[in-house]
Amino acid sequence: MPLSEESGSFQSMQMYGLPMKNGEKRQLVFAEIKKLIKELHPELHVQPHVSLDSLLDKDLGLDSLGRIELLVRLEKKLEVHLAERVLTTAETPRDILRALEKSRGARTQRAPDERVVTEPVADVDLTRYEPLTLNEVITHHAEFLSDTVHITLDDFNNGEKNISFAELYKGAQEVAGGLQQYGLEQGDTVAIMLPTSTAYFYSFMAVLLIGCVPVPLYPPTRPSQIEEHLRRHTKILDNAQARVLITIDQVRLIGRLLQTQIDSLRAVVTVEDLCENRQSFVPIPCHEGDIAFLQYTSGSTGDPKGVILTHANLLANIRAMGQVTKAGSKDVFVSWLPLYHDMGLIGAWLGSLYFGCRLVVMPPLSFLARPERWLWAIHKYRGTLSASPNFGYEVCCRRIDDAALEGLDLSSWRLAFNGAESISSQTITRFINRFTAYGFRKECYAPVYGLAESSVGLAFPPLNRGPLVDVIKRDLFLRTGQATPTGEQESSLEFVACGQPLPGHQVRIVDSDGRELPDRQQGRLHFKGPSATSGYLRNPKQTKELFVDEWLDSGDLAYIADGDVYITSRVKDIIIRGGRNVYPHEYEEAVGDIDGIRKGCVAVFGSHDRQDGTEKVVVLAESRVVAPDRQAALREKITSIGVNLLGMPPDDVIIASPGSVLKTSSGKVRRAATRELYEKGIIGQKQRPVWLQIIHMSLVSVLPVLRQLYRKVGSYGYAAYCWLLLAVLVVPLTAGLSMIRSADKSWLLAHRCARLLAWLSGTRIDIKGRAHIEKQEHVLLVANHMSYMDALILTASMPVRCSFVAKAELGENRWLRRPLTNLGTIFVKRFDAEQGKEDSKRISQQVGSGQRILFFAEGTLQRMSGLLPFQMGVFVAAVENKTGIVPITIRGTRNKLRCDSWFPRRGPVRVIFSPKIMPTGDDWQAALSLRNAVRGKILSQVGEPDLAGEFSSLAQMDIARPEKE
């Protein structure tokens, strides 16, 4: 007898412990799918045919929530536990059956009274120690809160993983050491495409430690979306000019395809790769005005834009939010929010990091699969703070059974933030009513408002006030924008108060001419404050549109009443039709409630009508209904709702197949992108299979690959050409210098050969301040040291003869000793303290005789960017002989030829001669002051970070400190 749900055969087999065969499992999966389709689409007279390779979304009409419901039911029927990743990877019933075959054990259950007893946390007093950067925050906490647990990762399958502040810092150092092997410079961007994991936290902090800029990206969730995912990330990576992409093994293929299309992208690596290849890293100092990370907007209204956020912006925002919420180190923040989104990254993690409190984080898929886990995590860890977009609270109201909440205690929850999308007053009411019985308090509910351009937060409500809903006259508001309170529910609109501006921040409401409006009048919301961005990366057009004098335009419509901000809509989403404002969100919600329409899969947008030059209202709604008469009935209902809400019918109503409405990674409807598809006439176009998408994108990548190959061949050819030039010139130059006894003539020959080499190799040398040395005779010269070719560049740039101070190893080479000696080179031993004293005396004597001696005061060079500490020998000699020093700044040679590399590259070089600096005394302090003045001058011009704090050991100094000291 064939198995069916009605027969109860599979329940009987489970009762007697009999394993189900593959065919029986297949029938069970088909039966559950058909049952779910019937529930979701009762209007269908004929259900779609279900096969092993039917697409769950396109063919069967199961959206992401429908797939979750299906898998939960199968888990219960078969008493198994499926991994959360099945939610995103399962595209067909065949995929589900494969996952069921791999499943192990019964579905895990959480003990209702399971709680974590946390040890007392030391108070973090940031009033005395106010960090200026995120780097200072982590180094401070790693030292003073080293063993305190900072992050708890709980995926509810493999248990929890605790990370202390010291472990976070150590893990970041290991990843940082691997990253620096890729030649990253300060300010370079590193993309992070990782799921919620220890690897993400280590990687983000590692990028900061080496002075680079993290660019968080969301990893692909479903294979069928690979082409769209790749296309969107290509735009982001290209705009960010990312140098390295950190990802996981499963998305290496996507990473490789991205690499073929992004010229700047040098490597696609995993955290495991970086840790295996790591070396001890050099932390690069950063400043409060440096970029902390790039937050790319979700793209719901257009192409993603990279919001520039500095350390100062972030810390100002975190401090302001903490001041309003009274956040402290004893708080516990529980979050399921993705770490590539500002609410999860800044609001949850970086805020917790700053205040030294515990962050309990779970993968977003874990919440989507079983939303009760979020609430049980608050119960278990005694969470005090947590946040979610509106849909998260709605999911908790609709999808959690009472049985799954038995024993739940939410009394520790003191602030429940709701933000990042439109806030529904109905959702607030439902959530409070549902969870009051479990210890949740109404005054803890905190609707908030923020945007990436203000770091994350802009307006927060007063502590313990609870939600505030404004009920206003609908018709008056739609016609005039006047928000007049009313007691009539039938003809009203409801907006939720998002609080007042954060301390130190300001908002205003203005009309289309920029004039500030009174309270309760809708207009554009402008803001300013220390959290505000300076603009969008490499997007001057959008940056110009963002700023209105000193104010920033949020792009949102709002009004203010009694000091509270009420957000009404996005400016770009508003449709003006017949002199009235059409608000898409309200219309979309109403259409989504129609039987047969997929809730949350409706887009209302305006499209320019070329015939009369006005905007027409377009409604795009997803449905599984295919019969023409049934679709016509749906259109009538949608039109009727439009007449009731807007006073007019929509101009066009489209009933489309599932997947037609485009959405962002966070689930927002991309109205502008959907409008673009509508105007192109390709709404509902069927997606290509995954294999065809990969082939298509691979073919698209051919041209970039050819361009990269061309550049690579050119770079190798250039390097070979440079070495050939050097080989041709070095033989006659060495021979000439060996025979010429005159130092002046030897210098002239070397000078001309060096200039010829620069000219033939296409190296443009920009020389500035030549007059500062041409007439100076009794002077010392001090230069920074970037590359092996610095001596050649200085020889070509110097207008007068000088003597280089070089390491003794060069003088021991029999081929180089005579030519270098004839040039007047002075050889010193770097690691012999006694000989160093003798070298110092010898140099002082030559300085006294009037020679111009050139020192590379760093004493060594490295491949990474940054100015090392200066050795004291030259400055002691200058003080003893009362001789001035001309600082020389070299720029560009590190990029042309790095330390430990023999691969020269094209690029300009700049040499800056600065005015002479005289010593101000004759003692050790005078030498220190002279060193600081010379080094400060070079540091101000070199364009690289100051590494003095990292290499201050006396062991690195070549010339010993004077005996009197």
Tab-separated table of N, CA, C and O in Angstrom, residues 139-179:
chain	number	residue	atom	x	y	z
A	139	THR	N	42.607	47.120	22.334
A	139	THR	CA	43.880	46.947	23.044
A	139	THR	C	43.709	47.234	24.533
A	139	THR	O	44.301	46.559	25.376
A	140	HIS	N	42.884	48.219	24.867
A	140	HIS	CA	42.618	48.532	26.274
A	140	HIS	C	41.905	47.368	26.958
A	140	HIS	O	42.307	46.911	28.030
A	141	HIS	N	40.850	46.858	26.343
A	141	HIS	CA	40.084	45.781	26.961
A	141	HIS	C	40.882	44.487	27.022
A	141	HIS	O	40.715	43.692	27.946
A	142	ALA	N	41.716	44.242	25.989
A	142	ALA	CA	42.534	43.023	26.004
A	142	ALA	C	43.502	43.031	27.177
A	142	ALA	O	43.885	41.975	27.690
A	143	GLU	N	43.889	44.219	27.640
A	143	GLU	CA	44.807	44.324	28.761
A	143	GLU	C	44.081	44.324	30.104
A	143	GLU	O	44.463	43.598	31.034
A	144	PHE	N	43.007	45.105	30.202
A	144	PHE	CA	42.371	45.294	31.505
A	144	PHE	C	41.167	44.382	31.737
A	144	PHE	O	40.706	44.235	32.869
A	145	LEU	N	40.619	43.801	30.672
A	145	LEU	CA	39.503	42.854	30.800
A	145	LEU	C	39.855	41.553	30.103
A	145	LEU	O	38.997	40.918	29.492
A	146	SER	N	41.098	41.154	30.185
A	146	SER	CA	41.633	40.093	29.337
A	146	SER	C	40.830	38.801	29.390
A	146	SER	O	40.508	38.217	28.352
A	147	ASP	N	40.469	38.323	30.579
A	147	ASP	CA	39.793	37.038	30.706
A	147	ASP	C	38.274	37.149	30.701
A	147	ASP	O	37.574	36.145	30.791
A	148	THR	N	37.761	38.354	30.615
A	148	THR	CA	36.314	38.548	30.597
A	148	THR	C	35.735	38.088	29.268
A	148	THR	O	36.244	38.432	28.198
A	149	VAL	N	34.673	37.292	29.331
A	149	VAL	CA	34.022	36.832	28.106
A	149	VAL	C	33.348	38.010	27.409
A	149	VAL	O	32.536	38.719	28.007
A	150	HIS	N	33.700	38.219	26.165
A	150	HIS	CA	33.108	39.309	25.393
A	150	HIS	C	32.055	38.802	24.418
A	150	HIS	O	30.978	39.392	24.292
A	151	ILE	N	32.325	37.713	23.717
A	151	ILE	CA	31.409	37.186	22.700
A	151	ILE	C	31.073	35.735	23.025
A	151	ILE	O	31.963	34.938	23.324
A	152	THR	N	29.804	35.418	22.973
A	152	THR	CA	29.347	34.035	23.064
A	152	THR	C	28.615	33.696	21.773
A	152	THR	O	27.589	34.306	21.462
A	153	LEU	N	29.168	32.759	21.020
A	153	LEU	CA	28.534	32.279	19.797
A	153	LEU	C	27.726	31.040	20.136
A	153	LEU	O	28.277	30.035	20.606
A	154	ASP	N	26.423	31.094	19.907
A	154	ASP	CA	25.551	29.962	20.216
A	154	ASP	C	24.718	29.655	18.978
A	154	ASP	O	23.811	30.407	18.627
A	155	ASP	N	25.068	28.533	18.311
A	155	ASP	CA	24.298	28.168	17.118
A	155	ASP	C	23.225	27.135	17.422
A	155	ASP	O	22.548	26.643	16.524
A	156	PHE	N	23.081	26.753	18.695
A	156	PHE	CA	22.025	25.869	19.169
A	156	PHE	C	22.132	24.461	18.585
A	156	PHE	O	21.223	23.659	18.719
A	157	ASN	N	23.236	24.171	17.920
A	157	ASN	CA	23.476	22.824	17.401
A	157	ASN	C	24.749	22.246	17.997
A	157	ASN	O	24.762	21.119	18.477
A	158	ASN	N	25.801	23.038	17.948
A	158	ASN	CA	27.109	22.575	18.421
A	158	ASN	C	27.511	23.199	19.753
A	158	ASN	O	28.676	23.188	20.126
A	159	GLY	N	26.556	23.777	20.455
A	159	GLY	CA	26.880	24.386	21.735
A	159	GLY	C	27.385	25.804	21.569
A	159	GLY	O	27.283	26.412	20.504
A	160	GLU	N	27.938	26.328	22.636
A	160	GLU	CA	28.382	27.713	22.625
A	160	GLU	C	29.892	27.807	22.582
A	160	GLU	O	30.605	26.909	23.020
A	161	LYS	N	30.359	28.912	22.031
A	161	LYS	CA	31.791	29.201	21.941
A	161	LYS	C	32.014	30.573	22.547
A	161	LYS	O	31.460	31.573	22.090
A	162	ASN	N	32.832	30.630	23.612
A	162	ASN	CA	33.110	31.893	24.292
A	162	ASN	C	34.437	32.471	23.826
A	162	ASN	O	35.418	31.742	23.651
A	163	ILE	N	34.459	33.774	23.635
A	163	ILE	CA	35.674	34.485	23.231
A	163	ILE	C	35.890	35.630	24.216
A	163	ILE	O	35.039	36.516	24.350
A	164	SER	N	37.007	35.605	24.909
A	164	SER	CA	37.341	36.697	25.829
A	164	SER	C	37.932	37.860	25.034
A	164	SER	O	38.261	37.726	23.850
A	165	PHE	N	38.095	38.985	25.704
A	165	PHE	CA	38.702	40.138	25.034
A	165	PHE	C	40.130	39.814	24.603
A	165	PHE	O	40.552	40.199	23.504
A	166	ALA	N	40.868	39.103	25.443
A	166	ALA	CA	42.247	38.743	25.098
A	166	ALA	C	42.275	37.784	23.919
A	166	ALA	O	43.131	37.896	23.029
A	167	GLU	N	41.341	36.829	23.873
A	167	GLU	CA	41.293	35.867	22.765
A	167	GLU	C	40.901	36.555	21.459
A	167	GLU	O	41.416	36.208	20.391
A	168	LEU	N	40.014	37.524	21.537
A	168	LEU	CA	39.645	38.283	20.342
A	168	LEU	C	40.861	39.014	19.778
A	168	LEU	O	41.113	39.000	18.574
A	169	TYR	N	41.621	39.631	20.663
A	169	TYR	CA	42.804	40.376	20.233
A	169	TYR	C	43.854	39.437	19.651
A	169	TYR	O	44.460	39.718	18.609
A	170	LYS	N	44.061	38.290	20.304
A	170	LYS	CA	45.054	37.330	19.825
A	170	LYS	C	44.647	36.746	18.470
A	170	LYS	O	45.467	36.632	17.551
A	171	GLY	N	43.369	36.369	18.331
A	171	GLY	CA	42.894	35.837	17.055
A	171	GLY	C	43.014	36.856	15.943
A	171	GLY	O	43.373	36.520	14.801
A	172	ALA	N	42.724	38.123	16.255
A	172	ALA	CA	42.859	39.183	15.256
A	172	ALA	C	44.316	39.370	14.850
A	172	ALA	O	44.613	39.617	13.669
A	173	GLN	N	45.234	39.243	15.796
A	173	GLN	CA	46.653	39.382	15.483
A	173	GLN	C	47.117	38.297	14.516
A	173	GLN	O	47.905	38.555	13.597
A	174	GLU	N	46.640	37.066	14.699
A	174	GLU	CA	47.031	35.975	13.817
A	174	GLU	C	46.548	36.229	12.389
A	174	GLU	O	47.293	36.040	11.430
A	175	VAL	N	45.311	36.655	12.253
A	175	VAL	CA	44.777	36.956	10.918
A	175	VAL	C	45.502	38.156	10.318
A	175	VAL	O	45.808	38.180	9.115
A	176	ALA	N	45.799	39.145	11.149
A	176	ALA	CA	46.494	40.342	10.671
A	176	ALA	C	47.866	39.997	10.110
A	176	ALA	O	48.296	40.555	9.088
A	177	GLY	N	48.562	39.078	10.788
A	177	GLY	CA	49.872	38.677	10.285
A	177	GLY	C	49.800	38.065	8.911
A	177	GLY	O	50.672	38.290	8.056
A	178	GLY	N	48.751	37.281	8.650
A	178	GLY	CA	48.573	36.713	7.321
A	178	GLY	C	48.206	37.754	6.283
A	178	GLY	O	48.679	37.717	5.144
A	179	LEU	N	47.373	38.722	6.666
A	179	LEU	CA	46.958	39.763	5.719
A	179	LEU	C	48.133	40.616	5.266
A	179	LEU	O	48.207	41.021	4.100
